[in-house]
Amino acid sequence: MQPTVAFVSPAVEAVKNRAEEGRAYLDFPVNQTKIYLEYRRNPSELEKIKATVDVVKNDANTQITEIDITGYASPEGRYASNARLAQGRAEALKKYVMDSYGFKSDLFRVNSVAEDWDGLVVLLEQVDPPYKQEVLQTIRQNGIFEGREKQLMELPGNVYKKLCRDLFPLLRRLEVAVDYHVARVETKDAATLIYSHPELLSLEEMYEVARYYRPGTVQYREVYEIAAFHFPLDVVANVNAASAVMLDDDLKAAWNYLSKVEDDPRAWNNMGVLTLLEGDPEGAAVWFRKAIGVEPLKARANLQKIENGESDTGDE
């Protein structure tokens, strides 16, 4: 007899809230906030913003609830000037989107970051330039209004000049997040959307699609793995994906899913099944005993199989 994996029912997602995000590096003349549609890279960068909005607006299953626009400026120069530019450019993008789609003003929320030091730290870690540690130490030791920029200017090796040339331009940007609700999707439509637009589905809707397929088949496994990919931090998604791949005898994939959630009681029965399939019945028994309070029928049955010297997985 085979040990029994556990499939966990997801909580019903009463309102499906989603967000689509986009980023644009618009070009502005020095110290200006007006968007010139044909200026430098602006035609292609504005298309990126429109694509972010269009992917939601043009879908019959969605309703936009809010559009968040944030303007970011880089640290060089006077703080007050940077604050004015970051906010003004964000407001300019709001006007552009409003005029392009006929949206009302109260649909928008506009924010700005006058000097994006947090973004600079992220870039330094990603790019890893030779001067990274010097700049990070300077940022840590000096506040924004306590001479931080001046200290950077005094670093040897033209570090500040390199920052202005290589990293600061990447901080000057506009980011857009389109928040939206997704309508409830019928199972027949979900069967198509799970391959074309899975982000529109809840876990519950995805698992309804899985009912079309026999456990252990390629299609059955695909549904659960798609769910785990789109809900990577969700315990239920990872536990259920592990169950699906164990039915396909893929223990490596099962461990990849369960390693994310092994501290959650809902994963303990499946941890026991995986441990047993890896050839450790004593270790598996420990997991099954822990799981009895969560999955009493499956965990007790699996534990009994070990005590009776039986093993090898089955669906519920």
PDB file of C-alpha atoms in Angstrom:
ATOM      1  CA  MET A   1       0.000   0.000   0.000  1.00  0.00           C
ATOM      2  CA  GLN A   2       1.176   3.536  -0.754  1.00  0.00           C
ATOM      3  CA  PRO A   3       1.478   6.417   1.728  1.00  0.00           C
ATOM      4  CA  THR A   4      -1.208   9.029   1.173  1.00  0.00           C
ATOM      5  CA  VAL A   5      -0.302  12.599   0.267  1.00  0.00           C
ATOM      6  CA  ALA A   6      -2.435  15.464   1.545  1.00  0.00           C
ATOM      7  CA  PHE A   7      -4.134  18.082  -0.612  1.00  0.00           C
ATOM      8  CA  VAL A   8      -5.128  21.194   1.334  1.00  0.00           C
ATOM      9  CA  SER A   9      -8.227  23.235   0.466  1.00  0.00           C
ATOM     10  CA  PRO A  10      -7.423  26.916  -0.122  1.00  0.00           C
ATOM     11  CA  ALA A  11      -9.274  29.743   1.574  1.00  0.00           C
ATOM     12  CA  VAL A  12     -11.896  31.289  -0.664  1.00  0.00           C
ATOM     13  CA  GLU A  13     -10.571  34.510  -2.180  1.00  0.00           C
ATOM     14  CA  ALA A  14     -13.741  36.578  -1.858  1.00  0.00           C
ATOM     15  CA  VAL A  15     -12.282  39.541  -3.742  1.00  0.00           C
ATOM     16  CA  LYS A  16      -9.436  38.898  -6.137  1.00  0.00           C
ATOM     17  CA  ASN A  17      -7.158  41.926  -5.850  1.00  0.00           C
ATOM     18  CA  ARG A  18      -4.280  42.092  -8.315  1.00  0.00           C
ATOM     19  CA  ALA A  19      -1.727  44.653  -9.507  1.00  0.00           C
ATOM     20  CA  GLU A  20       0.095  45.190 -12.778  1.00  0.00           C
ATOM     21  CA  GLU A  21       3.340  47.143 -12.531  1.00  0.00           C
ATOM     22  CA  GLY A  22       5.358  49.110 -15.051  1.00  0.00           C
ATOM     23  CA  ARG A  23       8.416  51.345 -15.104  1.00  0.00           C
ATOM     24  CA  ALA A  24       9.457  54.116 -17.487  1.00  0.00           C
ATOM     25  CA  TYR A  25      12.626  56.158 -17.875  1.00  0.00           C
ATOM     26  CA  LEU A  26      11.173  59.288 -19.418  1.00  0.00           C
ATOM     27  CA  ASP A  27      13.502  62.021 -20.623  1.00  0.00           C
ATOM     28  CA  PHE A  28      12.911  65.587 -19.438  1.00  0.00           C
ATOM     29  CA  PRO A  29      14.823  68.733 -20.282  1.00  0.00           C
ATOM     30  CA  VAL A  30      16.919  69.896 -17.322  1.00  0.00           C
ATOM     31  CA  ASN A  31      14.776  71.111 -14.391  1.00  0.00           C
ATOM     32  CA  GLN A  32      11.525  70.598 -16.310  1.00  0.00           C
ATOM     33  CA  THR A  33       8.495  68.455 -15.469  1.00  0.00           C
ATOM     34  CA  LYS A  34       6.527  68.654 -18.716  1.00  0.00           C
ATOM     35  CA  ILE A  35       6.387  65.435 -20.768  1.00  0.00           C
ATOM     36  CA  TYR A  36       7.388  66.010 -24.384  1.00  0.00           C
ATOM     37  CA  LEU A  37       5.898  63.098 -26.290  1.00  0.00           C
ATOM     38  CA  GLU A  38       8.573  62.913 -28.993  1.00  0.00           C
ATOM     39  CA  TYR A  39      11.574  63.815 -26.832  1.00  0.00           C
ATOM     40  CA  ARG A  40      14.425  61.277 -26.942  1.00  0.00           C
ATOM     41  CA  ARG A  41      13.251  57.892 -25.582  1.00  0.00           C
ATOM     42  CA  ASN A  42       9.791  59.106 -24.587  1.00  0.00           C
ATOM     43  CA  PRO A  43       7.756  57.465 -27.394  1.00  0.00           C
ATOM     44  CA  SER A  44       8.947  53.962 -26.470  1.00  0.00           C
ATOM     45  CA  GLU A  45       8.905  54.594 -22.702  1.00  0.00           C
ATOM     46  CA  LEU A  46       5.346  55.927 -22.798  1.00  0.00           C
ATOM     47  CA  GLU A  47       4.317  52.817 -24.719  1.00  0.00           C
ATOM     48  CA  LYS A  48       5.538  50.755 -21.750  1.00  0.00           C
ATOM     49  CA  ILE A  49       3.207  52.697 -19.457  1.00  0.00           C
ATOM     50  CA  LYS A  50       0.270  52.315 -21.825  1.00  0.00           C
ATOM     51  CA  ALA A  51       0.963  48.588 -22.105  1.00  0.00           C
ATOM     52  CA  THR A  52       0.792  48.311 -18.305  1.00  0.00           C
ATOM     53  CA  VAL A  53      -2.623  49.971 -18.266  1.00  0.00           C
ATOM     54  CA  ASP A  54      -3.924  48.210 -21.389  1.00  0.00           C
ATOM     55  CA  VAL A  55      -3.274  44.709 -20.070  1.00  0.00           C
ATOM     56  CA  VAL A  56      -5.849  45.419 -17.341  1.00  0.00           C
ATOM     57  CA  LYS A  57      -8.214  47.865 -19.026  1.00  0.00           C
ATOM     58  CA  ASN A  58      -8.760  45.686 -22.092  1.00  0.00           C
ATOM     59  CA  ASP A  59      -9.675  42.555 -20.129  1.00  0.00           C
ATOM     60  CA  ALA A  60     -13.395  41.985 -19.607  1.00  0.00           C
ATOM     61  CA  ASN A  61     -12.704  40.130 -16.351  1.00  0.00           C
ATOM     62  CA  THR A  62     -11.041  43.081 -14.623  1.00  0.00           C
ATOM     63  CA  GLN A  63     -11.984  46.431 -13.098  1.00  0.00           C
ATOM     64  CA  ILE A  64      -9.322  49.032 -12.291  1.00  0.00           C
ATOM     65  CA  THR A  65      -9.616  50.312  -8.712  1.00  0.00           C
ATOM     66  CA  GLU A  66      -6.559  52.553  -8.395  1.00  0.00           C
ATOM     67  CA  ILE A  67      -3.523  53.703 -10.351  1.00  0.00           C
ATOM     68  CA  ASP A  68      -0.446  54.470  -8.255  1.00  0.00           C
ATOM     69  CA  ILE A  69       2.259  56.644  -9.795  1.00  0.00           C
ATOM     70  CA  THR A  70       5.569  57.281  -8.037  1.00  0.00           C
ATOM     71  CA  GLY A  71       8.265  59.612  -9.285  1.00  0.00           C
ATOM     72  CA  TYR A  72      11.892  58.998  -8.274  1.00  0.00           C
ATOM     73  CA  ALA A  73      14.823  61.402  -8.434  1.00  0.00           C
ATOM     74  CA  SER A  74      18.511  60.643  -7.992  1.00  0.00           C
ATOM     75  CA  PRO A  75      20.522  62.098  -5.090  1.00  0.00           C
ATOM     76  CA  GLU A  76      22.715  64.672  -6.828  1.00  0.00           C
ATOM     77  CA  GLY A  77      21.792  68.317  -6.426  1.00  0.00           C
ATOM     78  CA  ARG A  78      19.604  70.170  -3.935  1.00  0.00           C
ATOM     79  CA  TYR A  79      17.010  68.114  -2.075  1.00  0.00           C
ATOM     80  CA  ALA A  80      14.227  70.686  -2.589  1.00  0.00           C
ATOM     81  CA  SER A  81      14.844  70.741  -6.327  1.00  0.00           C
ATOM     82  CA  ASN A  82      14.839  66.950  -6.516  1.00  0.00           C
ATOM     83  CA  ALA A  83      11.591  66.810  -4.544  1.00  0.00           C
ATOM     84  CA  ARG A  84       9.963  69.274  -6.936  1.00  0.00           C
ATOM     85  CA  LEU A  85      11.100  67.335  -9.998  1.00  0.00           C
ATOM     86  CA  ALA A  86      10.087  63.914  -8.665  1.00  0.00           C
ATOM     87  CA  GLN A  87       6.597  65.067  -7.683  1.00  0.00           C
ATOM     88  CA  GLY A  88       6.084  67.251 -10.746  1.00  0.00           C
ATOM     89  CA  ARG A  89       7.077  64.512 -13.159  1.00  0.00           C
ATOM     90  CA  ALA A  90       4.776  62.029 -11.422  1.00  0.00           C
ATOM     91  CA  GLU A  91       1.924  64.528 -11.712  1.00  0.00           C
ATOM     92  CA  ALA A  92       2.762  64.990 -15.391  1.00  0.00           C
ATOM     93  CA  LEU A  93       2.501  61.254 -15.987  1.00  0.00           C
ATOM     94  CA  LYS A  94      -0.836  61.211 -14.160  1.00  0.00           C
ATOM     95  CA  LYS A  95      -2.133  63.882 -16.553  1.00  0.00           C
ATOM     96  CA  TYR A  96      -0.821  61.921 -19.539  1.00  0.00           C
ATOM     97  CA  VAL A  97      -2.609  58.728 -18.456  1.00  0.00           C
ATOM     98  CA  MET A  98      -5.812  60.631 -17.623  1.00  0.00           C
ATOM     99  CA  ASP A  99      -5.833  62.330 -21.019  1.00  0.00           C
ATOM    100  CA  SER A 100      -5.030  59.074 -22.838  1.00  0.00           C
ATOM    101  CA  TYR A 101      -7.846  57.048 -21.272  1.00  0.00           C
ATOM    102  CA  GLY A 102     -10.359  59.534 -19.952  1.00  0.00           C
ATOM    103  CA  PHE A 103      -9.861  58.358 -16.358  1.00  0.00           C
ATOM    104  CA  LYS A 104     -11.061  60.534 -13.474  1.00  0.00           C
ATOM    105  CA  SER A 105      -8.540  62.184 -11.186  1.00  0.00           C
ATOM    106  CA  ASP A 106      -9.760  60.379  -8.051  1.00  0.00           C
ATOM    107  CA  LEU A 107      -8.644  57.049  -9.535  1.00  0.00           C
ATOM    108  CA  PHE A 108      -5.006  58.056  -9.016  1.00  0.00           C
ATOM    109  CA  ARG A 109      -2.612  58.192  -6.115  1.00  0.00           C
ATOM    110  CA  VAL A 110       0.589  60.131  -6.800  1.00  0.00           C
ATOM    111  CA  ASN A 111       3.756  59.860  -4.665  1.00  0.00           C
ATOM    112  CA  SER A 112       7.380  60.826  -5.040  1.00  0.00           C
ATOM    113  CA  VAL A 113      10.810  60.025  -3.643  1.00  0.00           C
ATOM    114  CA  ALA A 114      13.070  63.071  -3.745  1.00  0.00           C
ATOM    115  CA  GLU A 115      16.356  61.172  -3.427  1.00  0.00           C
ATOM    116  CA  ASP A 116      16.232  57.443  -3.992  1.00  0.00           C
ATOM    117  CA  TRP A 117      19.016  56.301  -1.684  1.00  0.00           C
ATOM    118  CA  ASP A 118      17.314  52.947  -1.088  1.00  0.00           C
ATOM    119  CA  GLY A 119      17.308  52.378  -4.827  1.00  0.00           C
ATOM    120  CA  LEU A 120      21.002  53.247  -4.967  1.00  0.00           C
ATOM    121  CA  VAL A 121      21.775  50.630  -2.310  1.00  0.00           C
ATOM    122  CA  VAL A 122      19.903  48.016  -4.356  1.00  0.00           C
ATOM    123  CA  LEU A 123      21.781  49.003  -7.516  1.00  0.00           C
ATOM    124  CA  LEU A 124      25.132  48.834  -5.738  1.00  0.00           C
ATOM    125  CA  GLU A 125      24.374  45.280  -4.630  1.00  0.00           C
ATOM    126  CA  GLN A 126      23.222  44.288  -8.110  1.00  0.00           C
ATOM    127  CA  VAL A 127      25.991  45.935 -10.132  1.00  0.00           C
ATOM    128  CA  ASP A 128      28.739  45.348  -7.538  1.00  0.00           C
ATOM    129  CA  PRO A 129      31.129  48.090  -8.719  1.00  0.00           C
ATOM    130  CA  PRO A 130      34.655  48.243  -7.234  1.00  0.00           C
ATOM    131  CA  TYR A 131      33.648  51.203  -5.078  1.00  0.00           C
ATOM    132  CA  LYS A 132      30.523  49.525  -3.634  1.00  0.00           C
ATOM    133  CA  GLN A 133      31.707  49.114  -0.042  1.00  0.00           C
ATOM    134  CA  GLU A 134      33.037  52.693   0.166  1.00  0.00           C
ATOM    135  CA  VAL A 135      29.697  54.109  -0.969  1.00  0.00           C
ATOM    136  CA  LEU A 136      27.627  51.820   1.261  1.00  0.00           C
ATOM    137  CA  GLN A 137      29.715  52.750   4.281  1.00  0.00           C
ATOM    138  CA  THR A 138      29.330  56.452   3.478  1.00  0.00           C
ATOM    139  CA  ILE A 139      25.550  56.050   3.197  1.00  0.00           C
ATOM    140  CA  ARG A 140      25.376  54.186   6.513  1.00  0.00           C
ATOM    141  CA  GLN A 141      27.499  56.716   8.390  1.00  0.00           C
ATOM    142  CA  ASN A 142      25.966  59.940   7.064  1.00  0.00           C
ATOM    143  CA  GLY A 143      22.350  61.088   7.044  1.00  0.00           C
ATOM    144  CA  ILE A 144      20.703  62.652   3.991  1.00  0.00           C
ATOM    145  CA  PHE A 145      20.870  66.103   5.587  1.00  0.00           C
ATOM    146  CA  GLU A 146      24.195  65.490   7.344  1.00  0.00           C
ATOM    147  CA  GLY A 147      26.617  65.828   4.460  1.00  0.00           C
ATOM    148  CA  ARG A 148      26.125  62.437   2.827  1.00  0.00           C
ATOM    149  CA  GLU A 149      26.446  63.709  -0.735  1.00  0.00           C
ATOM    150  CA  LYS A 150      29.464  65.842   0.167  1.00  0.00           C
ATOM    151  CA  GLN A 151      31.170  62.797   1.685  1.00  0.00           C
ATOM    152  CA  LEU A 152      30.558  60.863  -1.535  1.00  0.00           C
ATOM    153  CA  MET A 153      32.112  63.689  -3.527  1.00  0.00           C
ATOM    154  CA  GLU A 154      35.255  63.434  -1.408  1.00  0.00           C
ATOM    155  CA  LEU A 155      35.801  59.722  -1.985  1.00  0.00           C
ATOM    156  CA  PRO A 156      39.016  59.066  -3.933  1.00  0.00           C
ATOM    157  CA  GLY A 157      39.062  57.691  -7.464  1.00  0.00           C
ATOM    158  CA  ASN A 158      36.311  59.917  -8.899  1.00  0.00           C
ATOM    159  CA  VAL A 159      33.681  57.715  -7.258  1.00  0.00           C
ATOM    160  CA  TYR A 160      31.024  60.426  -7.253  1.00  0.00           C
ATOM    161  CA  LYS A 161      31.601  61.114 -10.940  1.00  0.00           C
ATOM    162  CA  LYS A 162      31.164  57.403 -11.674  1.00  0.00           C
ATOM    163  CA  LEU A 163      27.945  57.330  -9.654  1.00  0.00           C
ATOM    164  CA  CYS A 164      26.602  60.272 -11.659  1.00  0.00           C
ATOM    165  CA  ARG A 165      27.526  58.579 -14.909  1.00  0.00           C
ATOM    166  CA  ASP A 166      26.620  54.933 -14.246  1.00  0.00           C
ATOM    167  CA  LEU A 167      24.046  54.603 -11.458  1.00  0.00           C
ATOM    168  CA  PHE A 168      22.211  57.859 -10.803  1.00  0.00           C
ATOM    169  CA  PRO A 169      20.511  57.862 -14.241  1.00  0.00           C
ATOM    170  CA  LEU A 170      18.965  54.473 -13.389  1.00  0.00           C
ATOM    171  CA  LEU A 171      17.317  55.994 -10.320  1.00  0.00           C
ATOM    172  CA  ARG A 172      15.464  58.708 -12.231  1.00  0.00           C
ATOM    173  CA  ARG A 173      12.257  56.950 -13.197  1.00  0.00           C
ATOM    174  CA  LEU A 174       8.475  56.785 -12.956  1.00  0.00           C
ATOM    175  CA  GLU A 175       6.732  53.662 -11.692  1.00  0.00           C
ATOM    176  CA  VAL A 176       3.090  52.770 -12.234  1.00  0.00           C
ATOM    177  CA  ALA A 177       1.018  50.155 -10.420  1.00  0.00           C
ATOM    178  CA  VAL A 178      -2.486  49.428 -11.686  1.00  0.00           C
ATOM    179  CA  ASP A 179      -4.584  47.864  -8.927  1.00  0.00           C
ATOM    180  CA  TYR A 180      -7.640  45.945 -10.062  1.00  0.00           C
ATOM    181  CA  HIS A 181     -10.352  43.477  -9.095  1.00  0.00           C
ATOM    182  CA  VAL A 182     -10.884  40.278 -11.056  1.00  0.00           C
ATOM    183  CA  ALA A 183     -14.364  38.843 -11.519  1.00  0.00           C
ATOM    184  CA  ARG A 184     -15.221  35.271 -10.580  1.00  0.00           C
ATOM    185  CA  VAL A 185     -14.296  32.923 -13.443  1.00  0.00           C
ATOM    186  CA  GLU A 186     -16.328  29.886 -14.444  1.00  0.00           C
ATOM    187  CA  THR A 187     -14.415  26.601 -14.518  1.00  0.00           C
ATOM    188  CA  LYS A 188     -14.713  26.206 -18.291  1.00  0.00           C
ATOM    189  CA  ASP A 189     -13.110  29.633 -18.745  1.00  0.00           C
ATOM    190  CA  ALA A 190     -10.527  28.942 -16.053  1.00  0.00           C
ATOM    191  CA  ALA A 191      -9.386  25.877 -18.011  1.00  0.00           C
ATOM    192  CA  THR A 192      -8.254  28.257 -20.774  1.00  0.00           C
ATOM    193  CA  LEU A 193      -7.068  31.123 -18.583  1.00  0.00           C
ATOM    194  CA  ILE A 194      -4.770  28.906 -16.534  1.00  0.00           C
ATOM    195  CA  TYR A 195      -2.509  28.658 -19.583  1.00  0.00           C
ATOM    196  CA  SER A 196      -3.016  32.165 -20.983  1.00  0.00           C
ATOM    197  CA  HIS A 197      -3.651  34.454 -17.974  1.00  0.00           C
ATOM    198  CA  PRO A 198      -3.241  32.429 -14.756  1.00  0.00           C
ATOM    199  CA  GLU A 199      -2.782  35.647 -12.749  1.00  0.00           C
ATOM    200  CA  LEU A 200      -6.545  36.218 -13.117  1.00  0.00           C
ATOM    201  CA  LEU A 201      -7.403  33.032 -11.221  1.00  0.00           C
ATOM    202  CA  SER A 202      -7.588  32.238  -7.536  1.00  0.00           C
ATOM    203  CA  LEU A 203      -6.143  29.015  -6.146  1.00  0.00           C
ATOM    204  CA  GLU A 204      -9.680  27.730  -5.737  1.00  0.00           C
ATOM    205  CA  GLU A 205     -10.424  28.322  -9.438  1.00  0.00           C
ATOM    206  CA  MET A 206      -7.160  26.682 -10.483  1.00  0.00           C
ATOM    207  CA  TYR A 207      -7.904  23.601  -8.421  1.00  0.00           C
ATOM    208  CA  GLU A 208     -11.348  23.329  -9.982  1.00  0.00           C
ATOM    209  CA  VAL A 209      -9.529  22.929 -13.311  1.00  0.00           C
ATOM    210  CA  ALA A 210      -7.413  20.128 -11.820  1.00  0.00           C
ATOM    211  CA  ARG A 211     -10.599  18.130 -11.219  1.00  0.00           C
ATOM    212  CA  TYR A 212     -10.861  17.646 -14.980  1.00  0.00           C
ATOM    213  CA  TYR A 213      -7.732  15.505 -14.951  1.00  0.00           C
ATOM    214  CA  ARG A 214      -6.780  12.183 -13.421  1.00  0.00           C
ATOM    215  CA  PRO A 215      -4.240  12.380 -10.557  1.00  0.00           C
ATOM    216  CA  GLY A 216      -0.783  11.461 -11.782  1.00  0.00           C
ATOM    217  CA  THR A 217      -1.298  12.766 -15.326  1.00  0.00           C
ATOM    218  CA  VAL A 218       0.830  15.490 -16.893  1.00  0.00           C
ATOM    219  CA  GLN A 219      -2.106  17.919 -17.019  1.00  0.00           C
ATOM    220  CA  TYR A 220      -2.958  17.334 -13.358  1.00  0.00           C
ATOM    221  CA  ARG A 221       0.625  18.095 -12.331  1.00  0.00           C
ATOM    222  CA  GLU A 222       0.766  21.166 -14.577  1.00  0.00           C
ATOM    223  CA  VAL A 223      -2.208  22.814 -12.885  1.00  0.00           C
ATOM    224  CA  TYR A 224      -0.710  22.476  -9.422  1.00  0.00           C
ATOM    225  CA  GLU A 225       2.722  23.653 -10.550  1.00  0.00           C
ATOM    226  CA  ILE A 226       1.255  26.676 -12.321  1.00  0.00           C
ATOM    227  CA  ALA A 227      -0.572  27.485  -9.093  1.00  0.00           C
ATOM    228  CA  ALA A 228       2.645  27.277  -7.067  1.00  0.00           C
ATOM    229  CA  PHE A 229       4.494  29.432  -9.591  1.00  0.00           C
ATOM    230  CA  HIS A 230       1.905  32.212  -9.373  1.00  0.00           C
ATOM    231  CA  PHE A 231       1.469  31.922  -5.589  1.00  0.00           C
ATOM    232  CA  PRO A 232       5.110  31.203  -4.618  1.00  0.00           C
ATOM    233  CA  LEU A 233       4.742  32.181  -0.947  1.00  0.00           C
ATOM    234  CA  ASP A 234       1.400  30.470  -0.361  1.00  0.00           C
ATOM    235  CA  VAL A 235       1.602  27.429   1.922  1.00  0.00           C
ATOM    236  CA  VAL A 236      -1.406  25.705   0.337  1.00  0.00           C
ATOM    237  CA  ALA A 237      -0.010  26.152  -3.180  1.00  0.00           C
ATOM    238  CA  ASN A 238       3.335  24.632  -2.217  1.00  0.00           C
ATOM    239  CA  VAL A 239       1.861  21.743  -0.211  1.00  0.00           C
ATOM    240  CA  ASN A 240      -0.490  20.806  -3.034  1.00  0.00           C
ATOM    241  CA  ALA A 241       2.177  21.130  -5.725  1.00  0.00           C
ATOM    242  CA  ALA A 242       4.357  18.780  -3.684  1.00  0.00           C
ATOM    243  CA  SER A 243       1.480  16.278  -3.549  1.00  0.00           C
ATOM    244  CA  ALA A 244       0.984  16.465  -7.314  1.00  0.00           C
ATOM    245  CA  VAL A 245       4.641  15.923  -8.168  1.00  0.00           C
ATOM    246  CA  MET A 246       4.995  13.084  -5.667  1.00  0.00           C
ATOM    247  CA  LEU A 247       2.181  11.314  -7.500  1.00  0.00           C
ATOM    248  CA  ASP A 248       4.517  11.617 -10.501  1.00  0.00           C
ATOM    249  CA  ASP A 249       7.442  10.230  -8.445  1.00  0.00           C
ATOM    250  CA  ASP A 250       9.378  13.494  -8.703  1.00  0.00           C
ATOM    251  CA  LEU A 251      10.904  13.697  -5.238  1.00  0.00           C
ATOM    252  CA  LYS A 252      13.365  16.469  -6.108  1.00  0.00           C
ATOM    253  CA  ALA A 253      10.547  18.794  -7.183  1.00  0.00           C
ATOM    254  CA  ALA A 254       8.547  17.826  -4.099  1.00  0.00           C
ATOM    255  CA  TRP A 255      11.410  18.858  -1.848  1.00  0.00           C
ATOM    256  CA  ASN A 256      11.725  22.189  -3.681  1.00  0.00           C
ATOM    257  CA  TYR A 257       8.108  22.955  -2.762  1.00  0.00           C
ATOM    258  CA  LEU A 258       8.082  21.556   0.762  1.00  0.00           C
ATOM    259  CA  SER A 259      11.382  23.132   1.796  1.00  0.00           C
ATOM    260  CA  LYS A 260       9.633  26.514   1.619  1.00  0.00           C
ATOM    261  CA  VAL A 261       6.882  25.526   4.033  1.00  0.00           C
ATOM    262  CA  GLU A 262       8.172  22.654   6.170  1.00  0.00           C
ATOM    263  CA  ASP A 263       7.582  24.619   9.380  1.00  0.00           C
ATOM    264  CA  ASP A 264       3.854  24.884   8.644  1.00  0.00           C
ATOM    265  CA  PRO A 265       1.740  22.054  10.162  1.00  0.00           C
ATOM    266  CA  ARG A 266      -0.193  21.683   6.899  1.00  0.00           C
ATOM    267  CA  ALA A 267       3.012  20.429   5.254  1.00  0.00           C
ATOM    268  CA  TRP A 268       3.888  17.816   7.844  1.00  0.00           C
ATOM    269  CA  ASN A 269       2.003  14.858   6.394  1.00  0.00           C
ATOM    270  CA  ASN A 270       3.618  15.458   3.012  1.00  0.00           C
ATOM    271  CA  MET A 271       7.012  15.864   4.667  1.00  0.00           C
ATOM    272  CA  GLY A 272       6.444  12.421   6.112  1.00  0.00           C
ATOM    273  CA  VAL A 273       5.487  10.963   2.733  1.00  0.00           C
ATOM    274  CA  LEU A 274       8.561  12.494   1.087  1.00  0.00           C
ATOM    275  CA  THR A 275      10.836  11.276   3.878  1.00  0.00           C
ATOM    276  CA  LEU A 276       9.387   7.769   3.556  1.00  0.00           C
ATOM    277  CA  LEU A 277       9.829   7.728  -0.222  1.00  0.00           C
ATOM    278  CA  GLU A 278      13.427   8.777   0.292  1.00  0.00           C
ATOM    279  CA  GLY A 279      13.938   5.600   2.311  1.00  0.00           C
ATOM    280  CA  ASP A 280      13.757   6.851   5.909  1.00  0.00           C
ATOM    281  CA  PRO A 281      10.721   5.272   7.627  1.00  0.00           C
ATOM    282  CA  GLU A 282      11.849   6.327  11.112  1.00  0.00           C
ATOM    283  CA  GLY A 283      12.142   9.954  10.051  1.00  0.00           C
ATOM    284  CA  ALA A 284       8.812   9.706   8.253  1.00  0.00           C
ATOM    285  CA  ALA A 285       7.129   8.387  11.407  1.00  0.00           C
ATOM    286  CA  VAL A 286       8.244  11.511  13.275  1.00  0.00           C
ATOM    287  CA  TRP A 287       6.564  13.714  10.685  1.00  0.00           C
ATOM    288  CA  PHE A 288       3.371  11.626  10.664  1.00  0.00           C
ATOM    289  CA  ARG A 289       3.079  11.799  14.450  1.00  0.00           C
ATOM    290  CA  LYS A 290       3.423  15.584  14.274  1.00  0.00           C
ATOM    291  CA  ALA A 291       0.787  15.710  11.518  1.00  0.00           C
ATOM    292  CA  ILE A 292      -1.897  13.734  13.350  1.00  0.00           C
ATOM    293  CA  GLY A 293      -3.433  16.889  14.819  1.00  0.00           C
ATOM    294  CA  VAL A 294      -3.745  18.439  11.344  1.00  0.00           C
ATOM    295  CA  GLU A 295      -4.380  15.471   9.020  1.00  0.00           C
ATOM    296  CA  PRO A 296      -5.554  12.791  11.480  1.00  0.00           C
ATOM    297  CA  LEU A 297      -6.906  10.261   8.973  1.00  0.00           C
ATOM    298  CA  LYS A 298      -4.045  10.431   6.476  1.00  0.00           C
ATOM    299  CA  ALA A 299      -1.265  10.775   9.051  1.00  0.00           C
ATOM    300  CA  ARG A 300      -2.547   7.896  11.182  1.00  0.00           C
ATOM    301  CA  ALA A 301      -3.011   5.694   8.109  1.00  0.00           C
ATOM    302  CA  ASN A 302       0.508   6.481   6.906  1.00  0.00           C
ATOM    303  CA  LEU A 303       1.952   5.825  10.349  1.00  0.00           C
ATOM    304  CA  GLN A 304       0.106   2.510  10.493  1.00  0.00           C
ATOM    305  CA  LYS A 305       1.622   1.500   7.158  1.00  0.00           C
ATOM    306  CA  ILE A 306       5.109   2.100   8.537  1.00  0.00           C
ATOM    307  CA  GLU A 307       4.359   0.103  11.659  1.00  0.00           C
ATOM    308  CA  ASN A 308       3.017  -2.725   9.485  1.00  0.00           C
ATOM    309  CA  GLY A 309       6.085  -2.598   7.259  1.00  0.00           C
ATOM    310  CA  GLU A 310       4.147  -1.298   4.246  1.00  0.00           C
ATOM    311  CA  SER A 311       5.033   1.643   2.013  1.00  0.00           C
ATOM    312  CA  ASP A 312       5.360   3.151  -1.546  1.00  0.00           C
ATOM    313  CA  THR A 313       2.224   7.445  -3.070  1.00  0.00           C
ATOM    314  CA  GLY A 314      -1.406   7.590  -3.483  1.00  0.00           C
ATOM    315  CA  ASP A 315      -3.938  10.354  -3.872  1.00  0.00           C
ATOM    316  CA  GLU A 316      -6.566  10.954  -1.229  1.00  0.00           C
TER     317      GLU A 316
END
